[in-house]
Every structure is written in structure tokens, then in C-alpha cells.
C-alpha positions as a LaTeX table, in Angstrom:
\begin{tabular}{lrrr}
\hline
Residue & $x$ (\AA) & $y$ (\AA) & $z$ (\AA) \\
\hline
Met1 & $-44.55$ & 33.20 & 16.42 \\
Gly2 & $-43.86$ & 35.36 & 13.35 \\
Phe3 & $-40.53$ & 35.84 & 11.61 \\
Val4 & $-38.30$ & 38.64 & 12.83 \\
His5 & $-36.91$ & 40.51 & 9.85 \\
Arg6 & $-33.33$ & 41.61 & 10.22 \\
Ala7 & $-31.19$ & 43.59 & 7.87 \\
Val8 & $-28.71$ & 41.47 & 5.90 \\
Pro9 & $-25.13$ & 42.71 & 6.43 \\
Pro10 & $-23.67$ & 44.13 & 3.17 \\
Val11 & $-20.75$ & 41.66 & 3.15 \\
Leu12 & $-23.04$ & 38.65 & 3.48 \\
Leu13 & $-25.41$ & 40.04 & 0.89 \\
Ser14 & $-22.57$ & 40.45 & $-1.59$ \\
Cys15 & $-21.40$ & 36.93 & $-0.89$ \\
Leu16 & $-24.83$ & 35.48 & $-1.53$ \\
Leu17 & $-25.34$ & 37.49 & $-4.72$ \\
Leu18 & $-22.02$ & 36.31 & $-6.10$ \\
Ala19 & $-22.76$ & 32.70 & $-5.04$ \\
Gly20 & $-19.34$ & 32.57 & $-3.52$ \\
Cys21 & $-20.31$ & 31.18 & $-0.12$ \\
Ser22 & $-21.27$ & 27.54 & 0.17 \\
Ser23 & $-22.23$ & 25.92 & 3.43 \\
Gly24 & $-21.54$ & 22.51 & 1.87 \\
Ser25 & $-17.82$ & 23.03 & 1.25 \\
Gln26 & $-16.15$ & 22.11 & 4.49 \\
Pro27 & $-12.44$ & 21.31 & 4.73 \\
Gly28 & $-11.87$ & 17.70 & 3.76 \\
Ser29 & $-15.25$ & 17.29 & 2.07 \\
Ala30 & $-15.60$ & 16.13 & $-1.54$ \\
Ala31 & $-16.66$ & 19.62 & $-2.56$ \\
Ser32 & $-13.52$ & 21.18 & $-1.18$ \\
Glu33 & $-11.08$ & 18.63 & $-2.67$ \\
Lys34 & $-9.54$ & 20.17 & $-5.77$ \\
Gly35 & $-10.07$ & 17.80 & $-8.62$ \\
Gly36 & $-11.87$ & 15.22 & $-6.45$ \\
Thr37 & $-10.50$ & 11.67 & $-6.66$ \\
Pro38 & $-7.22$ & 11.59 & $-8.60$ \\
Ala39 & $-7.65$ & 9.97 & $-11.99$ \\
Ala40 & $-5.60$ & 6.82 & $-12.44$ \\
Gly41 & $-2.67$ & 7.34 & $-14.78$ \\
Pro42 & $-0.49$ & 4.58 & $-16.20$ \\
Ser43 & 0.43 & 3.51 & $-12.70$ \\
Gly44 & $-2.91$ & 4.54 & $-11.18$ \\
Thr45 & $-1.41$ & 6.95 & $-8.67$ \\
Gly46 & $-2.05$ & 10.62 & $-8.00$ \\
Ala47 & $-0.13$ & 13.28 & $-6.14$ \\
Ser48 & $-2.01$ & 12.44 & $-2.94$ \\
Ala49 & $-0.48$ & 8.95 & $-2.93$ \\
Glu50 & 2.94 & 10.54 & $-2.42$ \\
Ala51 & 1.97 & 12.17 & 0.86 \\
Ala52 & $-0.50$ & 9.57 & 2.09 \\
Lys53 & 0.21 & 8.34 & 5.58 \\
Ile54 & 0.99 & 4.64 & 5.55 \\
Pro55 & $-1.06$ & 2.65 & 8.09 \\
Val56 & 0.72 & 1.00 & 11.00 \\
Gly57 & $-0.06$ & $-2.63$ & 11.76 \\
Ala58 & 0.19 & $-4.73$ & 14.89 \\
Gly59 & 3.76 & $-5.83$ & 14.23 \\
Pro60 & 5.29 & $-9.27$ & 14.83 \\
Gln61 & 3.15 & $-11.65$ & 16.89 \\
Thr62 & 3.92 & $-14.80$ & 18.82 \\
Thr63 & 0.85 & $-16.41$ & 17.26 \\
Tyr64 & $-0.77$ & $-15.26$ & 14.03 \\
Thr65 & $-4.42$ & $-15.68$ & 13.07 \\
Val66 & $-6.01$ & $-15.68$ & 9.62 \\
Gln67 & $-6.96$ & $-12.13$ & 8.70 \\
Arg68 & $-10.16$ & $-11.16$ & 6.94 \\
Gln69 & $-9.61$ & $-10.11$ & 3.32 \\
Pro70 & $-11.43$ & $-7.48$ & 1.21 \\
Ala71 & $-14.76$ & $-8.53$ & $-0.27$ \\
Ala72 & $-14.68$ & $-10.68$ & $-3.38$ \\
Gly73 & $-14.31$ & $-8.62$ & $-6.53$ \\
Ser74 & $-13.73$ & $-5.38$ & $-4.63$ \\
Cys75 & $-10.07$ & $-4.95$ & $-5.66$ \\
Arg76 & $-8.55$ & $-4.43$ & $-9.08$ \\
Tyr77 & $-5.03$ & $-4.64$ & $-10.37$ \\
Arg78 & $-3.26$ & $-1.75$ & $-12.04$ \\
Tyr79 & $-0.48$ & $-2.21$ & $-14.56$ \\
Glu80 & 2.67 & $-0.27$ & $-15.39$ \\
Lys81 & 4.26 & $-1.42$ & $-18.65$ \\
Gly82 & 2.62 & $-4.79$ & $-18.09$ \\
Glu83 & 3.85 & $-5.16$ & $-14.52$ \\
Pro84 & 1.09 & $-5.73$ & $-11.94$ \\
Leu85 & 0.51 & $-3.20$ & $-9.19$ \\
Glu86 & $-1.82$ & $-3.46$ & $-6.20$ \\
Asp87 & $-5.13$ & $-1.69$ & $-5.66$ \\
Pro88 & $-4.17$ & 1.28 & $-3.42$ \\
Val89 & $-7.54$ & 1.20 & $-1.64$ \\
Cys90 & $-7.51$ & $-2.51$ & $-0.81$ \\
Thr91 & $-3.75$ & $-2.66$ & $-0.27$ \\
Pro92 & $-2.35$ & 0.68 & 0.93 \\
Gly93 & 0.50 & $-1.05$ & 2.74 \\
Ala94 & 1.14 & $-1.25$ & 6.48 \\
Thr95 & 4.33 & $-0.85$ & 8.45 \\
Ser96 & 5.49 & $-2.69$ & 11.55 \\
Pro97 & 5.76 & $-0.51$ & 14.67 \\
Ala98 & 8.83 & $-2.54$ & 15.64 \\
Val99 & 10.83 & $-1.20$ & 12.69 \\
Thr100 & 11.79 & 2.47 & 12.74 \\
Gln101 & 14.80 & 4.47 & 11.65 \\
Ala102 & 16.08 & 4.19 & 15.22 \\
Thr103 & 15.72 & 0.40 & 15.42 \\
Leu104 & 17.23 & $-0.60$ & 12.07 \\
Gly105 & 20.31 & $-2.13$ & 13.68 \\
Ser106 & 18.27 & $-4.46$ & 15.85 \\
Thr107 & 15.64 & $-5.34$ & 13.26 \\
Ile108 & 15.90 & $-5.42$ & 9.47 \\
Cys109 & 19.62 & $-4.56$ & 9.31 \\
Arg110 & 20.87 & $-6.87$ & 12.03 \\
Lys111 & 23.30 & $-9.64$ & 11.22 \\
Gly112 & 21.75 & $-13.07$ & 11.17 \\
Gly113 & 18.53 & $-11.90$ & 9.58 \\
Tyr114 & 15.18 & $-10.67$ & 10.79 \\
Thr115 & 12.39 & $-11.77$ & 8.49 \\
Lys116 & 12.49 & $-15.53$ & 9.08 \\
Gly117 & 11.56 & $-15.25$ & 12.73 \\
Ile118 & 8.54 & $-13.02$ & 12.14 \\
Arg119 & 7.01 & $-14.55$ & 9.01 \\
Pro120 & 3.50 & $-16.00$ & 9.52 \\
Pro121 & 3.17 & $-19.75$ & 8.88 \\
Glu122 & 1.58 & $-21.20$ & 5.75 \\
Ser123 & $-1.36$ & $-22.39$ & 7.86 \\
Val124 & $-2.24$ & $-18.68$ & 8.17 \\
Thr125 & $-1.08$ & $-17.25$ & 4.85 \\
Gly126 & $-2.52$ & $-20.14$ & 2.79 \\
Pro127 & $-6.18$ & $-19.40$ & 3.63 \\
Glu128 & $-5.50$ & $-15.67$ & 3.36 \\
Lys129 & $-3.99$ & $-16.08$ & $-0.11$ \\
Arg130 & $-6.94$ & $-18.11$ & $-1.35$ \\
Ala131 & $-9.38$ & $-15.53$ & $-0.03$ \\
Asn132 & $-7.37$ & $-12.69$ & $-1.54$ \\
Thr133 & $-7.53$ & $-14.24$ & $-5.00$ \\
Ala134 & $-11.29$ & $-13.70$ & $-4.78$ \\
Ser135 & $-10.75$ & $-10.13$ & $-3.57$ \\
Tyr136 & $-8.68$ & $-9.34$ & $-6.66$ \\
Gly137 & $-10.45$ & $-11.70$ & $-9.03$ \\
Tyr138 & $-7.21$ & $-13.54$ & $-9.79$ \\
Thr139 & $-7.91$ & $-16.60$ & $-11.93$ \\
Gly140 & $-4.42$ & $-17.83$ & $-12.84$ \\
Arg141 & $-2.45$ & $-20.64$ & $-11.29$ \\
Leu142 & $-2.14$ & $-20.07$ & $-7.57$ \\
Gly143 & 1.39 & $-21.46$ & $-7.59$ \\
Asp144 & 2.51 & $-18.79$ & $-10.06$ \\
Ala145 & 1.22 & $-15.92$ & $-7.93$ \\
Glu146 & 2.96 & $-14.58$ & $-4.84$ \\
Tyr147 & 1.08 & $-13.67$ & $-1.68$ \\
Asp148 & 3.19 & $-10.59$ & $-1.40$ \\
His149 & 3.93 & $-8.06$ & 1.32 \\
Leu150 & 3.54 & $-4.74$ & $-0.48$ \\
Ile151 & 6.08 & $-3.28$ & 1.96 \\
Ser152 & 8.36 & $-6.27$ & 2.30 \\
Leu153 & 9.41 & $-7.57$ & 5.69 \\
Glu154 & 12.99 & $-6.53$ & 4.93 \\
Leu155 & 11.71 & $-2.95$ & 4.57 \\
Gly156 & 9.74 & $-2.99$ & 7.81 \\
Gly157 & 6.38 & $-4.05$ & 6.43 \\
Asp158 & 3.83 & $-5.53$ & 8.81 \\
Pro159 & 3.94 & $-9.35$ & 8.74 \\
Asn160 & 0.23 & $-10.14$ & 8.65 \\
Asp161 & $-1.83$ & $-6.99$ & 8.22 \\
Ala162 & $-4.33$ & $-7.53$ & 5.39 \\
Arg163 & $-3.61$ & $-4.00$ & 4.16 \\
Asn164 & $-0.03$ & $-5.04$ & 3.42 \\
Leu165 & $-0.70$ & $-8.31$ & 1.57 \\
Trp166 & $-1.99$ & $-9.01$ & $-1.93$ \\
Val167 & $-1.91$ & $-11.80$ & $-4.49$ \\
Glu168 & 0.67 & $-10.54$ & $-6.97$ \\
Pro169 & 0.25 & $-12.01$ & $-10.48$ \\
Pro170 & 3.27 & $-13.21$ & $-12.46$ \\
Asp171 & 5.33 & $-10.80$ & $-14.55$ \\
Pro172 & 4.67 & $-10.48$ & $-18.31$ \\
Gly173 & 6.15 & $-13.41$ & $-20.22$ \\
His174 & 6.15 & $-15.62$ & $-17.14$ \\
Lys175 & 6.03 & $-19.31$ & $-18.08$ \\
Thr176 & 2.90 & $-20.90$ & $-16.67$ \\
Gly177 & 3.69 & $-23.49$ & $-14.04$ \\
Ser178 & 7.24 & $-22.26$ & $-13.38$ \\
Gly179 & 6.40 & $-20.88$ & $-9.94$ \\
Val180 & 6.88 & $-17.46$ & $-8.42$ \\
Asn181 & 9.53 & $-15.18$ & $-9.91$ \\
Asn182 & 8.58 & $-11.50$ & $-9.65$ \\
Leu183 & 10.66 & $-8.49$ & $-10.63$ \\
Lys184 & 9.47 & $-6.71$ & $-7.50$ \\
Asp185 & 11.73 & $-8.93$ & $-5.36$ \\
Pro186 & 15.10 & $-7.52$ & $-6.55$ \\
Val187 & 13.69 & $-3.99$ & $-6.14$ \\
Glu188 & 13.00 & $-4.79$ & $-2.49$ \\
Ser189 & 16.52 & $-6.17$ & $-2.02$ \\
Lys190 & 18.13 & $-3.05$ & $-3.48$ \\
Leu191 & 16.00 & $-0.81$ & $-1.29$ \\
His192 & 16.93 & $-2.87$ & 1.77 \\
Thr193 & 20.62 & $-2.48$ & 1.00 \\
Ala194 & 20.21 & 1.26 & 0.50 \\
Val195 & 18.35 & 1.66 & 3.79 \\
Cys196 & 20.85 & $-0.37$ & 5.81 \\
Ser197 & 23.81 & 1.47 & 4.28 \\
Gly198 & 22.28 & 4.80 & 5.24 \\
Lys199 & 21.86 & 5.90 & 1.63 \\
Val200 & 18.05 & 6.09 & 1.82 \\
Pro201 & 15.85 & 6.78 & 4.87 \\
Leu202 & 13.52 & 3.94 & 5.82 \\
Arg203 & 10.40 & 6.06 & 5.41 \\
Ala204 & 11.42 & 7.16 & 1.91 \\
Ala205 & 11.92 & 3.56 & 0.80 \\
Gln206 & 8.56 & 2.51 & 2.22 \\
Gln207 & 6.75 & 5.41 & 0.58 \\
Ala208 & 8.42 & 4.80 & $-2.78$ \\
Ile209 & 7.38 & 1.16 & $-2.95$ \\
Val210 & 3.83 & 1.92 & $-1.81$ \\
Thr211 & 3.48 & 4.60 & $-4.48$ \\
Asp212 & 4.75 & 2.45 & $-7.37$ \\
Trp213 & 7.28 & $-0.35$ & $-6.97$ \\
Thr214 & 8.23 & $-0.16$ & $-10.66$ \\
Thr215 & 9.58 & 3.39 & $-10.23$ \\
Ala216 & 10.84 & 3.14 & $-6.64$ \\
Leu217 & 14.52 & 2.73 & $-7.54$ \\
Ser218 & 14.62 & 5.55 & $-10.10$ \\
Lys219 & 12.70 & 7.87 & $-7.81$ \\
Leu220 & 15.30 & 7.38 & $-5.09$ \\
Gly221 & 18.25 & 7.64 & $-7.46$ \\
Leu222 & 19.14 & 3.94 & $-7.21$ \\
Ala223 & 18.42 & 2.84 & $-10.77$ \\
\hline
\end{tabular}
């Protein structure tokens, strides 16, 4: 069968001559993303991190199991003025479906506490922490590093989702062998107070700490 020659519509012809039509640029493709992957700045975050949807985990469980960690060497730390930040690909954070703006009074803001009853046991977090050190290539003393919930439990973070946990190195100037003492902890406490007092919406606090915990308080007007 031979080719059937058809006249090319003027609009299409103009488009082709100007090279303005590309069949490879579909919405959401790499070619259509302005600027491609955001370049890492001092804190390694781009504008897309602000609007990124935080994953939702399984929430509190009666029995926890050891979760698989990212491949060894696949994650890298970022630093903001010497303070360690997580790899946003390996550790994007994950929220608990049990904690929402509507359930604050019965979960993270209830009297008597919430986090103790949902925290996974060391028999689960211990193996996860050791595996995560390989993910991030952490080589310091294990006792000086915190296996940290990026979105803390007191801010509605998922208790045992691997996307919400990372081995957080000590702060700059930390004395080797003195145990865990991270500056991220008081940031989490201030955010928790602000959320439970109604000063800051839960979602805003979660997004701020996922984006960059070192700027979370100032971004929300709490510093």
C-alpha cells in the first residue's frame, strides 16, 4: 500500500517550522518541568518542597514490625549552618491518619499524653536504626545519633513509617559520647504548643518541619 499524501494544515505547518510543538513534552514530564529538579540551596530545598504532599502512613499499630530501610549509601545528609537535615527523597516524612486538625483534642493535645502509648519498642527501632545508618552512611557513635521521627509523634508523625524516620547526627560542637541532645527537639516542642493552643494549624507545622526544621519556627512567626 502506498502513502496517501494529504495537505498539511497551515497552523500545523507553522508550528512545525517554528519548532514550537513537541510531542515529548507532556504535563508532568521532565521536559515540561520548568527548571527540572530544584537545585539544592543551603538547606537543599526548592519551592516544590513547600507544596509537596506529605505521605500518610499506617498510623499507630498494636504490634509493630521492623520496616525495610533505603538501600545502603542511597541517602545523603544536608546541612544548614552546620545543623543536619534529612534527605528529602529518602525521608519525606509521613503523617499518622489518626491525627488530624479535628482529632487534636483526643490525640496529641489530650491531657495525660499521647506519644508514649504509640511509640514502637526498641526491639523494632533498634534494627531499623542500625540499617538506617547504612542508608545514610553515618559512621559516628550510634549512641550520639537519634533515630528521629522527622515529623515528631507530638506533631502527628507516623510512628513507624520508614519515610518518617532517619538517623539524625549530633549537632555541631556535640561532645562525643555524651548521648543524644539535638536542637530539633525544642523546635518540635514549641510547634506542639503552638498547634495545641490554636496558634498554628497542624498541617502548617508539619509542612514547616518537613521543609526545613531549622527555619520552621521563624517561618511560622514563632521565633
